[in-house]
PDB file of C-alpha atoms in Angstrom:
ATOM      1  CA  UNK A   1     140.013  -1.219  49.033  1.00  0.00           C
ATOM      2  CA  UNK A   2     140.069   2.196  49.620  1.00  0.00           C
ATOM      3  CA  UNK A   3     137.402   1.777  52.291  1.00  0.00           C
ATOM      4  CA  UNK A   4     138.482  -1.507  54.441  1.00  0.00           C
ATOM      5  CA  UNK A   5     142.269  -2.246  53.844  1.00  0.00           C
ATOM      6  CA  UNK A   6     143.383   1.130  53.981  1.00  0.00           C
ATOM      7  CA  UNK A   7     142.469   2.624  57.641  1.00  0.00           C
ATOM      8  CA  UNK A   8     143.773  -0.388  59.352  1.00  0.00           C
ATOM      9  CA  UNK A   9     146.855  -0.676  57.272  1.00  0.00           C
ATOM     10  CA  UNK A  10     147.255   3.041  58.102  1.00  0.00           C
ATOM     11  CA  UNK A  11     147.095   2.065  61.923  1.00  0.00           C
ATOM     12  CA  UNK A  12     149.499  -0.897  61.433  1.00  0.00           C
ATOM     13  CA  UNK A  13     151.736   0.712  59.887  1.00  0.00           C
ATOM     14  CA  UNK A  14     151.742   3.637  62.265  1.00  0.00           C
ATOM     15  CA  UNK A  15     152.365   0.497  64.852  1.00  0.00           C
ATOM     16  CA  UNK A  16     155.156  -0.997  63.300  1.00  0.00           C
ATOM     17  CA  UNK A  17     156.710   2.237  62.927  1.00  0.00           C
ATOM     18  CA  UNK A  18     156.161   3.058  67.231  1.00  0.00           C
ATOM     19  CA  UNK A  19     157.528  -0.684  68.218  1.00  0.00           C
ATOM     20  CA  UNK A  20     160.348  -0.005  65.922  1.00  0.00           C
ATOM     21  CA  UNK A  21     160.844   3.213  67.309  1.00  0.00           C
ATOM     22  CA  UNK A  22     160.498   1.980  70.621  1.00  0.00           C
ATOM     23  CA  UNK A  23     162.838  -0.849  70.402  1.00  0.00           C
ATOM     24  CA  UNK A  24     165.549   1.430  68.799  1.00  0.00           C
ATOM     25  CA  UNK A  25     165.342   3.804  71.833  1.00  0.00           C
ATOM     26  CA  UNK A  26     165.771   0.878  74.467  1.00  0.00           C
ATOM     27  CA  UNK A  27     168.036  -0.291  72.301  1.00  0.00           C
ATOM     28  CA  UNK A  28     170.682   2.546  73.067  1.00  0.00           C
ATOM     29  CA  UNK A  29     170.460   1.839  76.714  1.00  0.00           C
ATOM     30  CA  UNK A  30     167.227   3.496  78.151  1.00  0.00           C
ATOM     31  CA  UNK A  31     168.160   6.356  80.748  1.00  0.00           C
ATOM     32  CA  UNK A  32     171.955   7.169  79.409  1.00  0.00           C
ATOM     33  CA  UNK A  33     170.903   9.271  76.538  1.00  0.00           C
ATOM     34  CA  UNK A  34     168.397  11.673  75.953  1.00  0.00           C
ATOM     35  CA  UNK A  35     167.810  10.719  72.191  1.00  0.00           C
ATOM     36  CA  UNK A  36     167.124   7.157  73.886  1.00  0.00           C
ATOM     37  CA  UNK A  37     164.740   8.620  76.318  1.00  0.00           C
ATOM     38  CA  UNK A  38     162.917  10.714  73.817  1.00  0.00           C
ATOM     39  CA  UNK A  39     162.752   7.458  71.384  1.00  0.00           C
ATOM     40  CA  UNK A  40     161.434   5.480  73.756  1.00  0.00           C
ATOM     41  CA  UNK A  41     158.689   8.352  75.393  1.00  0.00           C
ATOM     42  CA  UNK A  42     157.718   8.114  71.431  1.00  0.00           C
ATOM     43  CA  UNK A  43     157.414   4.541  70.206  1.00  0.00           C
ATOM     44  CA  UNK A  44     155.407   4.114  73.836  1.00  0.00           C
ATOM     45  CA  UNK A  45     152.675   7.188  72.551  1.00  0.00           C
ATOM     46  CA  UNK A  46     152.747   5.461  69.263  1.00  0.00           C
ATOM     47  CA  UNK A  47     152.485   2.175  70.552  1.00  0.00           C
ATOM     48  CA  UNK A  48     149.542   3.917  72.817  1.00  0.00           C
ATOM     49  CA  UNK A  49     147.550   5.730  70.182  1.00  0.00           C
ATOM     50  CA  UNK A  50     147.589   2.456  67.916  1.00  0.00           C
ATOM     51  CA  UNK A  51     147.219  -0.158  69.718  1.00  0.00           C
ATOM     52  CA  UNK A  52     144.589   1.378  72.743  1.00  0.00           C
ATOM     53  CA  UNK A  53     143.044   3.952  70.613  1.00  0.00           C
ATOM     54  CA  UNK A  54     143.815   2.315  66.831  1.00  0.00           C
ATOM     55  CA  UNK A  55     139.166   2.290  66.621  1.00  0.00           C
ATOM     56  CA  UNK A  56     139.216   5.819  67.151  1.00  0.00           C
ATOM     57  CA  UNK A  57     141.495   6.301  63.615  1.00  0.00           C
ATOM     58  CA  UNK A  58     140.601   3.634  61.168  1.00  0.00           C
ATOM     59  CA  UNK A  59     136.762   3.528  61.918  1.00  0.00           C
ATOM     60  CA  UNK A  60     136.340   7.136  60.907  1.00  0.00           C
ATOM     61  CA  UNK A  61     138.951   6.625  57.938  1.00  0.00           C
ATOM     62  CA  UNK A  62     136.443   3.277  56.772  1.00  0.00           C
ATOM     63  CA  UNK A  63     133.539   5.702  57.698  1.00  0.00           C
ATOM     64  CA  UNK A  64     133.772   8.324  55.930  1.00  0.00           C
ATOM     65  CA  UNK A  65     135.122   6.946  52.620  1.00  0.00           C
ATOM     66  CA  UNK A  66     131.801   4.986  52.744  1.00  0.00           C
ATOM     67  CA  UNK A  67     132.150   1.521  54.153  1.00  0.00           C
ATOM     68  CA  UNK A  68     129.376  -0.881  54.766  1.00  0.00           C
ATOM     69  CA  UNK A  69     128.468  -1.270  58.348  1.00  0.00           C
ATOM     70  CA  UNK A  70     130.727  -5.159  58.253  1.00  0.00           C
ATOM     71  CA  UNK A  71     133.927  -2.850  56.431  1.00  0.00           C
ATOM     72  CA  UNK A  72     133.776  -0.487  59.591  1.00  0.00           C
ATOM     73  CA  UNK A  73     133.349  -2.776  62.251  1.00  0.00           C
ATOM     74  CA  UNK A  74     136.372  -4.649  60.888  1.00  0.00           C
ATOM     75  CA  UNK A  75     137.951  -1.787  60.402  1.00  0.00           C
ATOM     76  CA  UNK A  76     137.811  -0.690  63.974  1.00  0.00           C
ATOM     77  CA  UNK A  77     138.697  -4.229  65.401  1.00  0.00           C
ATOM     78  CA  UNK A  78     141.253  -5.231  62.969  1.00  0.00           C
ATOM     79  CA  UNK A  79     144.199  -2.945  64.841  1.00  0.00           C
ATOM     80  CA  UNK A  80     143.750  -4.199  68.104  1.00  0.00           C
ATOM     81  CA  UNK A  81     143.738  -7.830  66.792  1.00  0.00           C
ATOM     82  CA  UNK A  82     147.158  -7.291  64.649  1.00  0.00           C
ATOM     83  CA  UNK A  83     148.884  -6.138  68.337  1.00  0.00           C
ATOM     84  CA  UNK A  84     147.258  -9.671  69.719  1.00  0.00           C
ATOM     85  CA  UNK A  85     148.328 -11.443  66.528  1.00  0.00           C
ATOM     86  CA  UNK A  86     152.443  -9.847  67.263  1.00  0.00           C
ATOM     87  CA  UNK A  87     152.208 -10.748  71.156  1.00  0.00           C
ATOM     88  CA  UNK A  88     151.212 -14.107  70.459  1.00  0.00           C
ATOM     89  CA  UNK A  89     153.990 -14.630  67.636  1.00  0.00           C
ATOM     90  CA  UNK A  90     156.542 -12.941  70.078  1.00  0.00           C
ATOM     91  CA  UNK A  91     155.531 -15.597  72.458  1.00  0.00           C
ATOM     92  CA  UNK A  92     155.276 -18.678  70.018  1.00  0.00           C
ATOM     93  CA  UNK A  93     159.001 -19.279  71.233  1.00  0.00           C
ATOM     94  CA  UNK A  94     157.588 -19.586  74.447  1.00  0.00           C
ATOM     95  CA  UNK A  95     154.344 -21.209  74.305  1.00  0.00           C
ATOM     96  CA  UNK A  96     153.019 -23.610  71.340  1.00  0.00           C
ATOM     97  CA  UNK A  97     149.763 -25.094  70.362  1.00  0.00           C
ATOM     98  CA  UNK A  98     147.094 -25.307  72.996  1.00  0.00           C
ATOM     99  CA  UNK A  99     148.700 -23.135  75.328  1.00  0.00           C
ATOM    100  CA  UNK A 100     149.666 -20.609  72.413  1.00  0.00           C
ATOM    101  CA  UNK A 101     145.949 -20.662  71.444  1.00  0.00           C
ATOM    102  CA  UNK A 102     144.774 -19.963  75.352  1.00  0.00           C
ATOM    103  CA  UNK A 103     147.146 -16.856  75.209  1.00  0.00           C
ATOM    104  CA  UNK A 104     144.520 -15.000  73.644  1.00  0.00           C
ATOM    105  CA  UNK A 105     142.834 -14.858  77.033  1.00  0.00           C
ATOM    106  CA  UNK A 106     146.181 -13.355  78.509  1.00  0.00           C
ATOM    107  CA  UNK A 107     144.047 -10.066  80.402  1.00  0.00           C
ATOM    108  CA  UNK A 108     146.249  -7.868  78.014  1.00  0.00           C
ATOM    109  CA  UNK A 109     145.469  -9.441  75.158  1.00  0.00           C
ATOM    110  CA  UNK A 110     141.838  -9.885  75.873  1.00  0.00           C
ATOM    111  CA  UNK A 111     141.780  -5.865  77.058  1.00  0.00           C
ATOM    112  CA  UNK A 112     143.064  -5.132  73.990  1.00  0.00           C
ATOM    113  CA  UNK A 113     139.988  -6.826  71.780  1.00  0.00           C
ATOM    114  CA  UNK A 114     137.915  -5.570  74.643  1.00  0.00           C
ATOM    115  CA  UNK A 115     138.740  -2.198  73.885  1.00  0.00           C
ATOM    116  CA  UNK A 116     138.541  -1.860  70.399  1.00  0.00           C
ATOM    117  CA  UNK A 117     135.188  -3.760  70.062  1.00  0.00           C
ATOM    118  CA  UNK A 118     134.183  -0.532  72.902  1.00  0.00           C
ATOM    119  CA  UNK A 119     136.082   1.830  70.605  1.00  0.00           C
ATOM    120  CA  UNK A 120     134.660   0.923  67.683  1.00  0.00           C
ATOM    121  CA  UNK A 121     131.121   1.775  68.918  1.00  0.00           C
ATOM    122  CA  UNK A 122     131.933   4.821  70.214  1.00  0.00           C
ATOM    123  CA  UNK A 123     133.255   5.989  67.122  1.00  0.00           C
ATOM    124  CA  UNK A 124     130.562   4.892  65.352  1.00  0.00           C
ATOM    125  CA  UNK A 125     128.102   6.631  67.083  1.00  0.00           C
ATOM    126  CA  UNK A 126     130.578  10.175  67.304  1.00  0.00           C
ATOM    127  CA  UNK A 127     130.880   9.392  63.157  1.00  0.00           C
ATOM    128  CA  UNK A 128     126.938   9.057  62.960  1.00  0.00           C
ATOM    129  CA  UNK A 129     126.594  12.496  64.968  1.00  0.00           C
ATOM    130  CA  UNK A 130     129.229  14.348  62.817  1.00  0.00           C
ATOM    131  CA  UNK A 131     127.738  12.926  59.722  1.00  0.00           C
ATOM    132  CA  UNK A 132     124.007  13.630  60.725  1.00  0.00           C
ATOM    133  CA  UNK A 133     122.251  16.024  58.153  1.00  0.00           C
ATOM    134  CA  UNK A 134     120.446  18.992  60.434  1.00  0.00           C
ATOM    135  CA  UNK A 135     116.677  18.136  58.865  1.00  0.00           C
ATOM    136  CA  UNK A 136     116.781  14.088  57.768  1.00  0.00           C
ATOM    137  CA  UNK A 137     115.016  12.973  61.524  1.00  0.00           C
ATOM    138  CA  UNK A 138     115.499   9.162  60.198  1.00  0.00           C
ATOM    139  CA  UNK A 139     119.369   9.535  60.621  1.00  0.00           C
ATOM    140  CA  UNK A 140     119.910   7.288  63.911  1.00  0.00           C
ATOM    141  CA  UNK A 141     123.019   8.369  65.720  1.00  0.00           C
ATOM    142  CA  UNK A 142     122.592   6.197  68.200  1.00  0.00           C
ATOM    143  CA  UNK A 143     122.606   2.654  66.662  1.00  0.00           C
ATOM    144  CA  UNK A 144     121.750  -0.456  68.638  1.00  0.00           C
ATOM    145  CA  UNK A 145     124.973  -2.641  67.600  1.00  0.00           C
ATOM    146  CA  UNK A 146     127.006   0.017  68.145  1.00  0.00           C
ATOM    147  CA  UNK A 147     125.361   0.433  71.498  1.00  0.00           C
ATOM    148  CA  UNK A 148     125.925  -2.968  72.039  1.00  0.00           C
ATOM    149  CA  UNK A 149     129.507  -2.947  71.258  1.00  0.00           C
ATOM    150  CA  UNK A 150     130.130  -0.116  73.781  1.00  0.00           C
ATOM    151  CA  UNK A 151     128.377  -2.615  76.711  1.00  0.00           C
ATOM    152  CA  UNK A 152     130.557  -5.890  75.790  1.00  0.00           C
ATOM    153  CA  UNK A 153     133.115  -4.122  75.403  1.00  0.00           C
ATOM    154  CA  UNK A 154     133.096  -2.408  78.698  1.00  0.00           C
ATOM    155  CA  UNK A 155     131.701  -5.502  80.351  1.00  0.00           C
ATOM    156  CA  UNK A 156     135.028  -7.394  79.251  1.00  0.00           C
ATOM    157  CA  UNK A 157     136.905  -4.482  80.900  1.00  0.00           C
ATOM    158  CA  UNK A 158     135.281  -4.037  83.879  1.00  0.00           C
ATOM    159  CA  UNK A 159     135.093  -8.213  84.579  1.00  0.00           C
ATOM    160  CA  UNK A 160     138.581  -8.259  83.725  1.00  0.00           C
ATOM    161  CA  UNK A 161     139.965  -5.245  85.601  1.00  0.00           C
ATOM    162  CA  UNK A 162     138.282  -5.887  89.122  1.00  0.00           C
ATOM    163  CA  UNK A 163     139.800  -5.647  91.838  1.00  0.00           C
ATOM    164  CA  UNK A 164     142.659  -4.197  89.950  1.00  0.00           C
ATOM    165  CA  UNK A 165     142.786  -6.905  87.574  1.00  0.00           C
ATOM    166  CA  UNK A 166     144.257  -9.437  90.195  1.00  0.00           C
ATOM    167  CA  UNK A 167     141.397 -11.941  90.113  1.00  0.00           C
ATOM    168  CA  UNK A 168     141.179 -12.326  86.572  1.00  0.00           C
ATOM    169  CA  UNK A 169     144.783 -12.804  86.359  1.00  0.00           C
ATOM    170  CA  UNK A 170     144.999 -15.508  89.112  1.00  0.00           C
ATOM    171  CA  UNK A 171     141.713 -17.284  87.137  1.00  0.00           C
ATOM    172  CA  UNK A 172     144.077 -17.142  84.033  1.00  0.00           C
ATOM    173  CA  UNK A 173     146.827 -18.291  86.051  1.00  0.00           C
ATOM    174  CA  UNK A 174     144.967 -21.323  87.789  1.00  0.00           C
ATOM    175  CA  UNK A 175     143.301 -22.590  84.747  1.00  0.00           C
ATOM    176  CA  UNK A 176     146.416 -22.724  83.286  1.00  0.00           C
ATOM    177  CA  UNK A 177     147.966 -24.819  85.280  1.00  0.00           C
ATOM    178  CA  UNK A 178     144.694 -26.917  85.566  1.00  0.00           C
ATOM    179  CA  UNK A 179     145.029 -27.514  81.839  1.00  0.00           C
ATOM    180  CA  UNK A 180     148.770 -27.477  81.138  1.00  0.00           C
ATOM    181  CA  UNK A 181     150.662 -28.772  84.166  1.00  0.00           C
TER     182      UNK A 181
END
């Protein structure tokens, strides 16, 4: 447990915790207060960290209390999918079956798994570094599947965010409304 539910739940939680924070601050009309200013400049770093960067916390958490290879992929993708998993139940007022379900190609939503499956292989290989012992030549740092993360993972991103992201979007947009109008 100790190895797979707890990193992620760690990030979560550290998640719930920004939005709430976040949502408090705009709460108290954003730009009349300072203590709504600060609260909002904090849920958004939290919300930042966790959701952009969430890979770069739990996979060394799963890592080095001794997960299996599975346990710390998971580990690195489940925070990224829990922020998809809120912006698609924040939008199930909105949207509902099919077109709920094509959400998940939204570009932020898809940036977000993009990024974590990229994340998660970075950290890997930075935890497989750190964790190297100085005169055991078998340790591989540099593991294909993580390697392999890193390039679909940046492939995603770099498809999606050409051209400043525009012609993804309007490809989003106009199969959209080739499939729902």
């Amino acid at each position: 447990m100790r190895r797979f539910i707890v990193p992620p739940a760690i990030v979560i939680g550290l998640m719930a915790v920004s939005i709430l924070v976040y949502d408090h601050g705009v709460s108290l009309v954003y730009g009349l207060s300072g203590t709504a200013r600060l609260l909002v400049d904090l849920g958004a770093a939290g919300m930042f960290m966790t959701v952009w960067m969430g890979a770069f916390i739990s996979h060394p958490l799963a890592f080095f209390a001794g997960a299996g290879v599975k346990e710390r992929v998971a580990a690195g993708i489940i925070p990224g999918c829990a922020w998809i998993g809120k912006m698609l139940f924040t939008t199930s007022c909105v949207y509902s079956g099919w077109e709920l379900a094509y959400f998940i190609f939204y570009p932020l939503a898809l940036n977000a798994f993009a990024v974590s499956v990229m994340n998660t292989g970075i950290s890997e290989i930075v935890c497989s570094l750190v964790a190297r012992r100085p005169f055991i030549p078998a340790t591989r740092a540099f593991k294909p599947w993580a390697i392999a993360m890193i390039v679909v993972g940046s492939a995603i991103l770099a498809l999606s965010l050409a051209g400043g992201g525009i012609h993804y979007f309007y490809l989003f947009v106009d199969i959209y409304t080739s499939l729902f109008t």
